Short mmCIF file of C-alpha atoms in Angstrom, two decimals:
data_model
loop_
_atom_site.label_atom_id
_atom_site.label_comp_id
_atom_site.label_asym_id
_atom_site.label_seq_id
_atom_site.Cartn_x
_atom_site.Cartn_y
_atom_site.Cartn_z
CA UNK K 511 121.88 51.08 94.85
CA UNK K 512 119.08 52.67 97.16
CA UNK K 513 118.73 51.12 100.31
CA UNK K 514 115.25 50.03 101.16
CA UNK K 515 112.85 52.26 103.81
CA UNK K 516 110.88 50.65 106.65
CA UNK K 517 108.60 51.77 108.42
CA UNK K 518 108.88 52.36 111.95
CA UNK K 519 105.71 51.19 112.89
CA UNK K 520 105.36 47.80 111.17
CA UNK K 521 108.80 47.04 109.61
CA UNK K 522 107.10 47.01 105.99
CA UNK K 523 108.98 48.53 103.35
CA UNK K 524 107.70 51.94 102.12
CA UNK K 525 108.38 54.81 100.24
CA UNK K 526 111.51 56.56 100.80
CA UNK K 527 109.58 59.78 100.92
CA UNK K 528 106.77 58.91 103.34
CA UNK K 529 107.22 59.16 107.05
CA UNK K 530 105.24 56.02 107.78
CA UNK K 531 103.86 53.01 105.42
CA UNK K 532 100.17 53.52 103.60
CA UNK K 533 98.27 50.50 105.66
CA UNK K 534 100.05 52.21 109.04
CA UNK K 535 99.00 56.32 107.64
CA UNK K 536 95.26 54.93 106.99
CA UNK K 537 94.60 52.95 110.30
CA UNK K 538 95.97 56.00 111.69
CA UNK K 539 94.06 58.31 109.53
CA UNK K 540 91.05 56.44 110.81
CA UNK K 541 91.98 57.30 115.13
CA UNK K 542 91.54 60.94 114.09
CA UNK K 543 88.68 63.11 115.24
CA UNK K 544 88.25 64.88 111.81
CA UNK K 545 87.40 61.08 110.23
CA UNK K 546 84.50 60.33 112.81
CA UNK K 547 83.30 63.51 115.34
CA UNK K 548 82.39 67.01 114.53
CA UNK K 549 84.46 69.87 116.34
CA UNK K 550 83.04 73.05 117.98
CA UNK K 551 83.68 76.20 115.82
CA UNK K 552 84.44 78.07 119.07
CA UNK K 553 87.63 76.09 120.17
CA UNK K 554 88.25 72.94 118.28
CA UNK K 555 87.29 70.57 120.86
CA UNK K 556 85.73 66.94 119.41
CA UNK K 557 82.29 66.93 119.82
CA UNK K 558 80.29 63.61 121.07
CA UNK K 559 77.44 64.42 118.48
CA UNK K 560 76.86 67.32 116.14
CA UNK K 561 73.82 68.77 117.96
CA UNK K 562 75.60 68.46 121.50
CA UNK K 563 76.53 71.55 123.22
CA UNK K 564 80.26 71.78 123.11
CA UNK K 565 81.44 70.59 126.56
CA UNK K 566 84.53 72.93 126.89
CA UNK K 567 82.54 76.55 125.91
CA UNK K 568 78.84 76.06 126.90
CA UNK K 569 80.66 74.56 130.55
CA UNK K 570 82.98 77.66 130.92
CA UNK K 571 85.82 74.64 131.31
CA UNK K 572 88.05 76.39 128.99
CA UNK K 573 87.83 79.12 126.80
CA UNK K 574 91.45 78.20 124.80
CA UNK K 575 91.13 76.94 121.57
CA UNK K 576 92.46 73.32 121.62
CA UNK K 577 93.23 71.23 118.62
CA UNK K 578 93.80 67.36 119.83
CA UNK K 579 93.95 65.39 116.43
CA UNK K 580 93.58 61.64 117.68
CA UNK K 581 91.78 59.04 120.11
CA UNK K 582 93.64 58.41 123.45
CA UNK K 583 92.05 54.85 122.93
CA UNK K 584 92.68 54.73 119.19
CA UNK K 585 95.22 50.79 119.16
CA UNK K 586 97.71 52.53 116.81
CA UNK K 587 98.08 55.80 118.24
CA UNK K 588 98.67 54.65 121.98
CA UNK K 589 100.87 51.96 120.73
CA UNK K 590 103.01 55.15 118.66
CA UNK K 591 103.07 56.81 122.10
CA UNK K 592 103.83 54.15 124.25
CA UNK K 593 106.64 53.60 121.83
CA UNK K 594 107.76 56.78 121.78
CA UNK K 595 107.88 58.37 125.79
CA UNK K 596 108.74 54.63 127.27
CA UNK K 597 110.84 52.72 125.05
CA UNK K 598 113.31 55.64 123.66
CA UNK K 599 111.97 55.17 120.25
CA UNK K 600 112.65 58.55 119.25
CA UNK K 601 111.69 58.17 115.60
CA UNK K 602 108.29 58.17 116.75
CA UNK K 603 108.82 61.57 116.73
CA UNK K 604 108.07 62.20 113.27
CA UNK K 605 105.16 60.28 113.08
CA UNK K 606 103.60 62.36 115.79
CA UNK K 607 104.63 66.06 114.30
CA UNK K 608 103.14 64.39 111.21
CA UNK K 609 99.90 64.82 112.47
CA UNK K 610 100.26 67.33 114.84
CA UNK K 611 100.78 69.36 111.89
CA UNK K 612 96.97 69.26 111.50
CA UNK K 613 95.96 70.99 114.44
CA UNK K 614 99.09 73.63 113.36
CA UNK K 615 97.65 74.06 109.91
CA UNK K 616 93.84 74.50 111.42
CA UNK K 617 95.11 77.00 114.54
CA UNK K 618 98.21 78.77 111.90
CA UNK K 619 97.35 78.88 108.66
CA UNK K 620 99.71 81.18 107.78
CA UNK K 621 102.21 79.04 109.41
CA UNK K 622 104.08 82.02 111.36
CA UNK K 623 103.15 81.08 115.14
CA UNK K 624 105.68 79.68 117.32
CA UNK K 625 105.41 76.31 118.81
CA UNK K 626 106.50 76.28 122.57
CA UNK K 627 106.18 72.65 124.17
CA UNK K 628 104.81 71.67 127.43
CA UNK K 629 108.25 70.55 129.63
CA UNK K 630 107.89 67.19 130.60
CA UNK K 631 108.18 66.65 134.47
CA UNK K 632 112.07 66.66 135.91
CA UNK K 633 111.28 63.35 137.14
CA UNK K 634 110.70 61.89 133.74
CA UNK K 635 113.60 63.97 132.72
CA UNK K 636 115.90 63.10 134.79
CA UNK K 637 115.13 59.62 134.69
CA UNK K 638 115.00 59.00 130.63
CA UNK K 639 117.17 62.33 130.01
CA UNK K 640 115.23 63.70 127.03
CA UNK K 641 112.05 65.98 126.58
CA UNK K 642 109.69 64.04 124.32
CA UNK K 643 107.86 67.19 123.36
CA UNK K 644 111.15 69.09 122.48
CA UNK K 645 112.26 65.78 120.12
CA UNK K 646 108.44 66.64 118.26
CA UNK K 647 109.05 70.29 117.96
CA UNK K 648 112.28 69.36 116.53
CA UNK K 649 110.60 66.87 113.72
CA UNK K 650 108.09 69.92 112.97
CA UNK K 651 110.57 71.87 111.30
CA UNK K 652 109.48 75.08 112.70
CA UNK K 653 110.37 77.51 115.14
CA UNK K 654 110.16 76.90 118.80
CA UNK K 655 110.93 77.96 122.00
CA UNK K 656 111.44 76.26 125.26
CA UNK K 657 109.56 78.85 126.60
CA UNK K 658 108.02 77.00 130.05
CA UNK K 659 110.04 75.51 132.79
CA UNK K 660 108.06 73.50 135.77
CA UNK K 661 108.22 75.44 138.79
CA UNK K 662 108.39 72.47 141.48
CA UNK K 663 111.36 70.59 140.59
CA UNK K 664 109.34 67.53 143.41
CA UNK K 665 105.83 67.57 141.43
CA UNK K 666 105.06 64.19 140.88
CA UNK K 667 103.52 62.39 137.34
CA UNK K 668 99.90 63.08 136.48
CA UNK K 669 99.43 59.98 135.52
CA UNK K 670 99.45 58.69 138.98
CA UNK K 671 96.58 61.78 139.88
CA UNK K 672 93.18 61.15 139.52
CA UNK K 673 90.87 64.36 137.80
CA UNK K 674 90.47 66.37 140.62
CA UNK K 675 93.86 66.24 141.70
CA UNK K 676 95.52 66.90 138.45
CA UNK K 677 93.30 70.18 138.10
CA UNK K 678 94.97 71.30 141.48
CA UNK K 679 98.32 70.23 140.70
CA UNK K 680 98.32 72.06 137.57
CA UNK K 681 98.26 75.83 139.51
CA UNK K 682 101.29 77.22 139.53
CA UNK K 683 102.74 74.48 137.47
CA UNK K 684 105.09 76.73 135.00
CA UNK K 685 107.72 79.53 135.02
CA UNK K 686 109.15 81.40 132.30
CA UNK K 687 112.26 79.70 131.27
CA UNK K 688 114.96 82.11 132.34
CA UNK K 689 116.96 81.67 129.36
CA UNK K 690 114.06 83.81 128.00
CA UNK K 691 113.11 85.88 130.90
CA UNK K 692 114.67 88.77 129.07
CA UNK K 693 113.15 87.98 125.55
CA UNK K 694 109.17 88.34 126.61
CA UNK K 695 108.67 91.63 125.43
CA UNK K 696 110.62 91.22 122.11
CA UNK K 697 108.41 88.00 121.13
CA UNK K 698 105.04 88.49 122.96
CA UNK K 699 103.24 89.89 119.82
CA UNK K 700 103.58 86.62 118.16
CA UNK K 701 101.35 83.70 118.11
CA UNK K 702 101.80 81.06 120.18
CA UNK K 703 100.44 77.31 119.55
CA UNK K 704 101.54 75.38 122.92
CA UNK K 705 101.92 71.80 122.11
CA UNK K 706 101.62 68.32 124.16
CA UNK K 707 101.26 64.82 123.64
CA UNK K 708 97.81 63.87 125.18
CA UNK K 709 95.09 66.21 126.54
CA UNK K 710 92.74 64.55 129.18
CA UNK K 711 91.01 66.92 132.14
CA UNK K 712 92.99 69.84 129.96
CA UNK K 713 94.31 70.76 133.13
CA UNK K 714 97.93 70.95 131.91
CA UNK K 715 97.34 72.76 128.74
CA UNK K 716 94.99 75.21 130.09
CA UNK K 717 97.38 76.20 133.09
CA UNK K 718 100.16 76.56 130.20
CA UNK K 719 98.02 79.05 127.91
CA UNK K 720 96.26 80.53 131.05
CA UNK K 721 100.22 81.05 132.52
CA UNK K 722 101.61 82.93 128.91
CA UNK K 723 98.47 85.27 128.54
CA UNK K 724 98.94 85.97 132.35
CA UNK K 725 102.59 87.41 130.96
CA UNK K 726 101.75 88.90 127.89
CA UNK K 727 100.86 87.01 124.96
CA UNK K 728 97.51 87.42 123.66
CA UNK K 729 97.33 84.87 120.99
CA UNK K 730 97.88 81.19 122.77
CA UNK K 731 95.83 78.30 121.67
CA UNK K 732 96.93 74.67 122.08
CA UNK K 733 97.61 71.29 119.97
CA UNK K 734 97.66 67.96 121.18
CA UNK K 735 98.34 64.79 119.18
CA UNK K 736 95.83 62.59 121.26
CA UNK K 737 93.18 63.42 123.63
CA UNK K 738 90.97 60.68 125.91
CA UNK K 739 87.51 62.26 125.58
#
């Protein structure tokens, strides 16, 4: 006898194949840029109204293309997240590569870039002992790297920094890994999609693409699952 599926969101039962239940996929279908905003063509950032200059290029903010799929503010999503970085529930995991996979399919199509994730900070890691972003490149089933180490092992949690702060916190922020100090000329011809959790000022995604062009790579762009506009 087949043992019945839950879902980890609402406890419903649900198809054994599906990663979450069909009421739980649609509200979260419906926090997603792509159902509600327009994008810029330039670099994927939601746009506030189709005839609005994009904010990112026409600003000179960023010129990386960034994919975020879903609203910071969206109940489901930030509830998924919350879940997910502050209560251990690691199964979250697949939910969120299940829509990252979006932004991978819209920067890759091809499917041959690596995915290198943004290192959470050694405070959270020593404190919860796990690297959320590594447990969602795991649940993508593709290949990754741990490509960036944070280069101040005392930088304190962004979320505690206001805009203007986070922006100056972010220089400097990464090192190559040295498990892979060795490695950059073998791999820096490949694509690289850098992914995180939640984009806000960008200021931690831009210093990671900004840091792997500065060694190398020539084809970074970035993914995020959620993004607070």
């Amino acid at each position: 006898m087949k043992s019945t599926l839950f879902c980890p969101v609402c406890h419903s039962a649900m198809n054994p194949c599906d990663v979450i239940c069909d009421e739980c996929k649609a509200a979260l279908d419906g926090e997603c840029f792509d159902s509600f905003m327009s994008r810029c063509p330039v670099c994927f950032y939601p746009k506030v109204a189709p005839f609005y200059e994009c904010e990112k290029c026409s600003t000179g903010i960023s010129n990386n293309k960034v994919y975020p799929v879903a609203r910071y503010d969206g109940p489901l999503s930030y509830s998924i997240l919350d879940s997910f970085k502050f209560h251990a529930h690691k199964e979250m995991a697949h939910i969120i590569a299940l829509y990252l996979s979006r932004a991978l399919s819209a920067l890759d199509p091809e499917g041959t870039a690596l995915i290198v994730p943004i290192p959470c900070s050694n405070m959270r890691l020593k404190k919860f002992g796990w690297d959320p972003m590594v447990e969602v490149a795991k649940a993508l089933k593709r290949p990754y790297l741990q490509l960036l180490s944070n280069s101040d092992s005392r930088r304190i949690q962004q979320k505690r920094l206001n805009r203007q702060q986070r922006l100056r916190a972010s220089e400097g922020r990464f090192v190559i890994n040295p498990d892979y100090s060795d490695k950059i000329d073998e791999i820096k011809d490949k694509s690289i999609i850098v992914i995180d959790d939640i984009v806000t000022t960008m200021s931690t995604m831009n210093s990671a693409i900004s840091f792997l062009k500065e060694n190398g790579f020539c084809n970074v762009s970035g993914a995020s699952w959620l993004c607070e506009l």
